[in-house]
Amino acid sequence: MSHALLRGDHHVHSTFSDDAVSTLAQNVEAAASAGLSTLRLVDHVRRSTTWVPEYLAAVRALRVPDGLTVLTGVEAKILDVAGALDVPPLPDGIDRILIADHQFPGVDGPLGPSAVRERIAAGWATDDVLDQFVEALIATMRRYPGNQLAHCFSILPKIGLSEADVGAQRTDAWARAAAETDTLVEVNEKWGCPGAGALAALRRAGATIVASTDSHDASEVGRYSRILPLLDAEEAS
C-alpha cells in the first residue's frame, strides 16, 4: 500500500505562495525526476486573493511529461467552529481546496496558538478544546465536501496537546466524516501527521489517504522519510 501511495505528492507549493521558492515548472520537473505519477500543485489563499485565474492559466501552460498527472489546489485555513474557510470565490479548474488547521477554529474566528494556550491555562478544559476542534474539522468537511485535509492535527502540539489526546471516539467520528464527504486526508511529510492511529481510523472508515510533502522547494518534492514509519505502523495495526 505505502509504495503506491508514495508515488503521489498531493501538496506542493510554488512561488504563487509567498513562502515558497520554486516555480510551477520546477515542481513538475522535480516530480517527474522523482518518478511520481501524481502531483497536486497547491498555493495559499485568503478571501482577498485575486490571482487564482492567473495561477490556473500558468498551470494549463505547463509542459507535463507523459506518465505524470498534474492536479490543482488552493490551501485555506479554517476560520471558525462552524467550518468557514478563508477562501475566495474559485473559478472552475481548482480540483480540491486544502483545508488547513493553521490556527485554532474559535467560535467567533481563528485563534492563534498562544491565545489557546492562555485559555487552557486559565481553565479551558482539554476535552472542551478538543471537542470544539474536531467539531470544526467535521463542520468544514461537511460544508466543503470533496476536498482535502492538509496536515491535519498539526496545530495540536502548538497548543500543548497531541493526537493521543484526541481519543478514539473523536478520531473515529472525524474519520467517518472524511469518508462520508469524499474528503482526501493527506499524511504530511513536513509535519509528520496524522499519526498511525488516525490513519488506521481512516482506513476502517473507508476514507482515502494520500501522501504529501508540503514542499516549498522543488528539491523536497516526492521525497519521503518521516511518514514511512507512520505508514508502516498503520499497516501493522
PDB file of N, CA, C and O in Angstrom, residues 8-39:
ATOM      1  N   GLY A   8       2.614   9.516  -5.306  1.00  0.00           N
ATOM      2  CA  GLY A   8       1.943  10.803  -5.451  1.00  0.00           C
ATOM      3  C   GLY A   8       2.459  11.802  -4.437  1.00  0.00           C
ATOM      4  O   GLY A   8       2.939  11.435  -3.362  1.00  0.00           O
ATOM      5  N   ASP A   9       2.385  13.073  -4.795  1.00  0.00           N
ATOM      6  CA  ASP A   9       2.656  14.166  -3.850  1.00  0.00           C
ATOM      7  C   ASP A   9       1.518  15.168  -4.034  1.00  0.00           C
ATOM      8  O   ASP A   9       1.450  15.867  -5.041  1.00  0.00           O
ATOM      9  N   HIS A  10       0.631  15.216  -3.054  1.00  0.00           N
ATOM     10  CA  HIS A  10      -0.634  15.932  -3.193  1.00  0.00           C
ATOM     11  C   HIS A  10      -0.643  17.304  -2.516  1.00  0.00           C
ATOM     12  O   HIS A  10      -1.719  17.850  -2.262  1.00  0.00           O
ATOM     13  N   HIS A  11       0.537  17.874  -2.278  1.00  0.00           N
ATOM     14  CA  HIS A  11       0.601  19.188  -1.617  1.00  0.00           C
ATOM     15  C   HIS A  11       1.982  19.769  -1.860  1.00  0.00           C
ATOM     16  O   HIS A  11       2.929  19.544  -1.106  1.00  0.00           O
ATOM     17  N   VAL A  12       2.093  20.559  -2.942  1.00  0.00           N
ATOM     18  CA  VAL A  12       3.379  21.124  -3.354  1.00  0.00           C
ATOM     19  C   VAL A  12       3.184  22.601  -3.686  1.00  0.00           C
ATOM     20  O   VAL A  12       2.374  22.945  -4.542  1.00  0.00           O
ATOM     21  N   HIS A  13       3.937  23.462  -3.013  1.00  0.00           N
ATOM     22  CA  HIS A  13       3.794  24.904  -3.175  1.00  0.00           C
ATOM     23  C   HIS A  13       4.768  25.465  -4.222  1.00  0.00           C
ATOM     24  O   HIS A  13       5.858  24.931  -4.433  1.00  0.00           O
ATOM     25  N   SER A  14       4.352  26.576  -4.813  1.00  0.00           N
ATOM     26  CA  SER A  14       5.179  27.283  -5.796  1.00  0.00           C
ATOM     27  C   SER A  14       5.331  28.736  -5.382  1.00  0.00           C
ATOM     28  O   SER A  14       4.860  29.164  -4.325  1.00  0.00           O
ATOM     29  N   THR A  15       5.949  29.518  -6.247  1.00  0.00           N
ATOM     30  CA  THR A  15       6.163  30.933  -5.964  1.00  0.00           C
ATOM     31  C   THR A  15       4.869  31.741  -5.965  1.00  0.00           C
ATOM     32  O   THR A  15       4.892  32.931  -5.648  1.00  0.00           O
ATOM     33  N   PHE A  16       3.724  31.110  -6.277  1.00  0.00           N
ATOM     34  CA  PHE A  16       2.454  31.787  -6.041  1.00  0.00           C
ATOM     35  C   PHE A  16       2.177  31.905  -4.544  1.00  0.00           C
ATOM     36  O   PHE A  16       1.335  32.710  -4.134  1.00  0.00           O
ATOM     37  N   SER A  17       2.863  31.098  -3.734  1.00  0.00           N
ATOM     38  CA  SER A  17       2.827  31.243  -2.276  1.00  0.00           C
ATOM     39  C   SER A  17       4.033  32.071  -1.862  1.00  0.00           C
ATOM     40  O   SER A  17       5.144  31.837  -2.348  1.00  0.00           O
ATOM     41  N   ASP A  18       3.839  33.005  -0.939  1.00  0.00           N
ATOM     42  CA  ASP A  18       4.930  33.928  -0.614  1.00  0.00           C
ATOM     43  C   ASP A  18       6.036  33.293   0.224  1.00  0.00           C
ATOM     44  O   ASP A  18       7.073  33.924   0.467  1.00  0.00           O
ATOM     45  N   ASP A  19       5.830  32.028   0.654  1.00  0.00           N
ATOM     46  CA  ASP A  19       6.860  31.369   1.455  1.00  0.00           C
ATOM     47  C   ASP A  19       7.518  30.209   0.715  1.00  0.00           C
ATOM     48  O   ASP A  19       8.197  29.388   1.327  1.00  0.00           O
ATOM     49  N   ALA A  20       7.317  30.125  -0.610  1.00  0.00           N
ATOM     50  CA  ALA A  20       7.918  29.047  -1.400  1.00  0.00           C
ATOM     51  C   ALA A  20       8.906  29.631  -2.403  1.00  0.00           C
ATOM     52  O   ALA A  20       8.824  30.806  -2.767  1.00  0.00           O
ATOM     53  N   VAL A  21       9.839  28.789  -2.873  1.00  0.00           N
ATOM     54  CA  VAL A  21      10.935  29.306  -3.697  1.00  0.00           C
ATOM     55  C   VAL A  21      10.967  28.747  -5.109  1.00  0.00           C
ATOM     56  O   VAL A  21      11.725  29.250  -5.945  1.00  0.00           O
ATOM     57  N   SER A  22      10.179  27.718  -5.400  1.00  0.00           N
ATOM     58  CA  SER A  22      10.260  27.059  -6.705  1.00  0.00           C
ATOM     59  C   SER A  22       9.052  27.390  -7.569  1.00  0.00           C
ATOM     60  O   SER A  22       7.943  27.587  -7.070  1.00  0.00           O
ATOM     61  N   THR A  23       9.268  27.417  -8.858  1.00  0.00           N
ATOM     62  CA  THR A  23       8.194  27.703  -9.796  1.00  0.00           C
ATOM     63  C   THR A  23       7.343  26.453 -10.027  1.00  0.00           C
ATOM     64  O   THR A  23       7.741  25.331  -9.696  1.00  0.00           O
ATOM     65  N   LEU A  24       6.187  26.659 -10.640  1.00  0.00           N
ATOM     66  CA  LEU A  24       5.353  25.527 -11.017  1.00  0.00           C
ATOM     67  C   LEU A  24       6.127  24.553 -11.906  1.00  0.00           C
ATOM     68  O   LEU A  24       6.091  23.330 -11.707  1.00  0.00           O
ATOM     69  N   ALA A  25       6.824  25.088 -12.889  1.00  0.00           N
ATOM     70  CA  ALA A  25       7.568  24.242 -13.821  1.00  0.00           C
ATOM     71  C   ALA A  25       8.666  23.451 -13.109  1.00  0.00           C
ATOM     72  O   ALA A  25       8.906  22.274 -13.419  1.00  0.00           O
ATOM     73  N   GLN A  26       9.360  24.074 -12.170  1.00  0.00           N
ATOM     74  CA  GLN A  26      10.395  23.368 -11.422  1.00  0.00           C
ATOM     75  C   GLN A  26       9.806  22.234 -10.597  1.00  0.00           C
ATOM     76  O   GLN A  26      10.406  21.156 -10.467  1.00  0.00           O
ATOM     77  N   ASN A  27       8.618  22.448 -10.045  1.00  0.00           N
ATOM     78  CA  ASN A  27       7.965  21.378  -9.280  1.00  0.00           C
ATOM     79  C   ASN A  27       7.563  20.213 -10.181  1.00  0.00           C
ATOM     80  O   ASN A  27       7.703  19.043  -9.794  1.00  0.00           O
ATOM     81  N   VAL A  28       7.071  20.516 -11.368  1.00  0.00           N
ATOM     82  CA  VAL A  28       6.723  19.447 -12.314  1.00  0.00           C
ATOM     83  C   VAL A  28       7.973  18.655 -12.697  1.00  0.00           C
ATOM     84  O   VAL A  28       7.963  17.417 -12.734  1.00  0.00           O
ATOM     85  N   GLU A  29       9.058  19.358 -12.982  1.00  0.00           N
ATOM     86  CA  GLU A  29      10.303  18.683 -13.339  1.00  0.00           C
ATOM     87  C   GLU A  29      10.792  17.794 -12.192  1.00  0.00           C
ATOM     88  O   GLU A  29      11.229  16.654 -12.415  1.00  0.00           O
ATOM     89  N   ALA A  30      10.680  18.300 -10.965  1.00  0.00           N
ATOM     90  CA  ALA A  30      11.123  17.517  -9.808  1.00  0.00           C
ATOM     91  C   ALA A  30      10.254  16.282  -9.622  1.00  0.00           C
ATOM     92  O   ALA A  30      10.751  15.202  -9.276  1.00  0.00           O
ATOM     93  N   ALA A  31       8.948  16.433  -9.833  1.00  0.00           N
ATOM     94  CA  ALA A  31       8.040  15.290  -9.686  1.00  0.00           C
ATOM     95  C   ALA A  31       8.363  14.208 -10.701  1.00  0.00           C
ATOM     96  O   ALA A  31       8.383  13.009 -10.380  1.00  0.00           O
ATOM     97  N   ALA A  32       8.633  14.622 -11.934  1.00  0.00           N
ATOM     98  CA  ALA A  32       8.997  13.649 -12.967  1.00  0.00           C
ATOM     99  C   ALA A  32      10.314  12.960 -12.621  1.00  0.00           C
ATOM    100  O   ALA A  32      10.454  11.738 -12.769  1.00  0.00           O
ATOM    101  N   SER A  33      11.279  13.722 -12.124  1.00  0.00           N
ATOM    102  CA  SER A  33      12.576  13.149 -11.759  1.00  0.00           C
ATOM    103  C   SER A  33      12.459  12.163 -10.603  1.00  0.00           C
ATOM    104  O   SER A  33      13.219  11.190 -10.529  1.00  0.00           O
ATOM    105  N   ALA A  34      11.491  12.426  -9.702  1.00  0.00           N
ATOM    106  CA  ALA A  34      11.280  11.533  -8.552  1.00  0.00           C
ATOM    107  C   ALA A  34      10.452  10.308  -8.917  1.00  0.00           C
ATOM    108  O   ALA A  34      10.223   9.441  -8.068  1.00  0.00           O
ATOM    109  N   GLY A  35       9.986  10.239 -10.157  1.00  0.00           N
ATOM    110  CA  GLY A  35       9.207   9.087 -10.584  1.00  0.00           C
ATOM    111  C   GLY A  35       7.771   9.095 -10.106  1.00  0.00           C
ATOM    112  O   GLY A  35       7.128   8.037 -10.036  1.00  0.00           O
ATOM    113  N   LEU A  36       7.244  10.276  -9.796  1.00  0.00           N
ATOM    114  CA  LEU A  36       5.868  10.349  -9.315  1.00  0.00           C
ATOM    115  C   LEU A  36       4.884  10.149 -10.467  1.00  0.00           C
ATOM    116  O   LEU A  36       5.171  10.467 -11.621  1.00  0.00           O
ATOM    117  N   SER A  37       3.712   9.655 -10.117  1.00  0.00           N
ATOM    118  CA  SER A  37       2.632   9.534 -11.094  1.00  0.00           C
ATOM    119  C   SER A  37       1.595  10.641 -10.937  1.00  0.00           C
ATOM    120  O   SER A  37       0.858  10.931 -11.883  1.00  0.00           O
ATOM    121  N   THR A  38       1.541  11.251  -9.730  1.00  0.00           N
ATOM    122  CA  THR A  38       0.548  12.294  -9.450  1.00  0.00           C
ATOM    123  C   THR A  38       1.198  13.432  -8.678  1.00  0.00           C
ATOM    124  O   THR A  38       1.956  13.199  -7.727  1.00  0.00           O
ATOM    125  N   LEU A  39       0.891  14.653  -9.079  1.00  0.00           N
ATOM    126  CA  LEU A  39       1.388  15.858  -8.419  1.00  0.00           C
ATOM    127  C   LEU A  39       0.222  16.832  -8.264  1.00  0.00           C
ATOM    128  O   LEU A  39      -0.450  17.150  -9.238  1.00  0.00           O
TER     129      LEU A  39
END
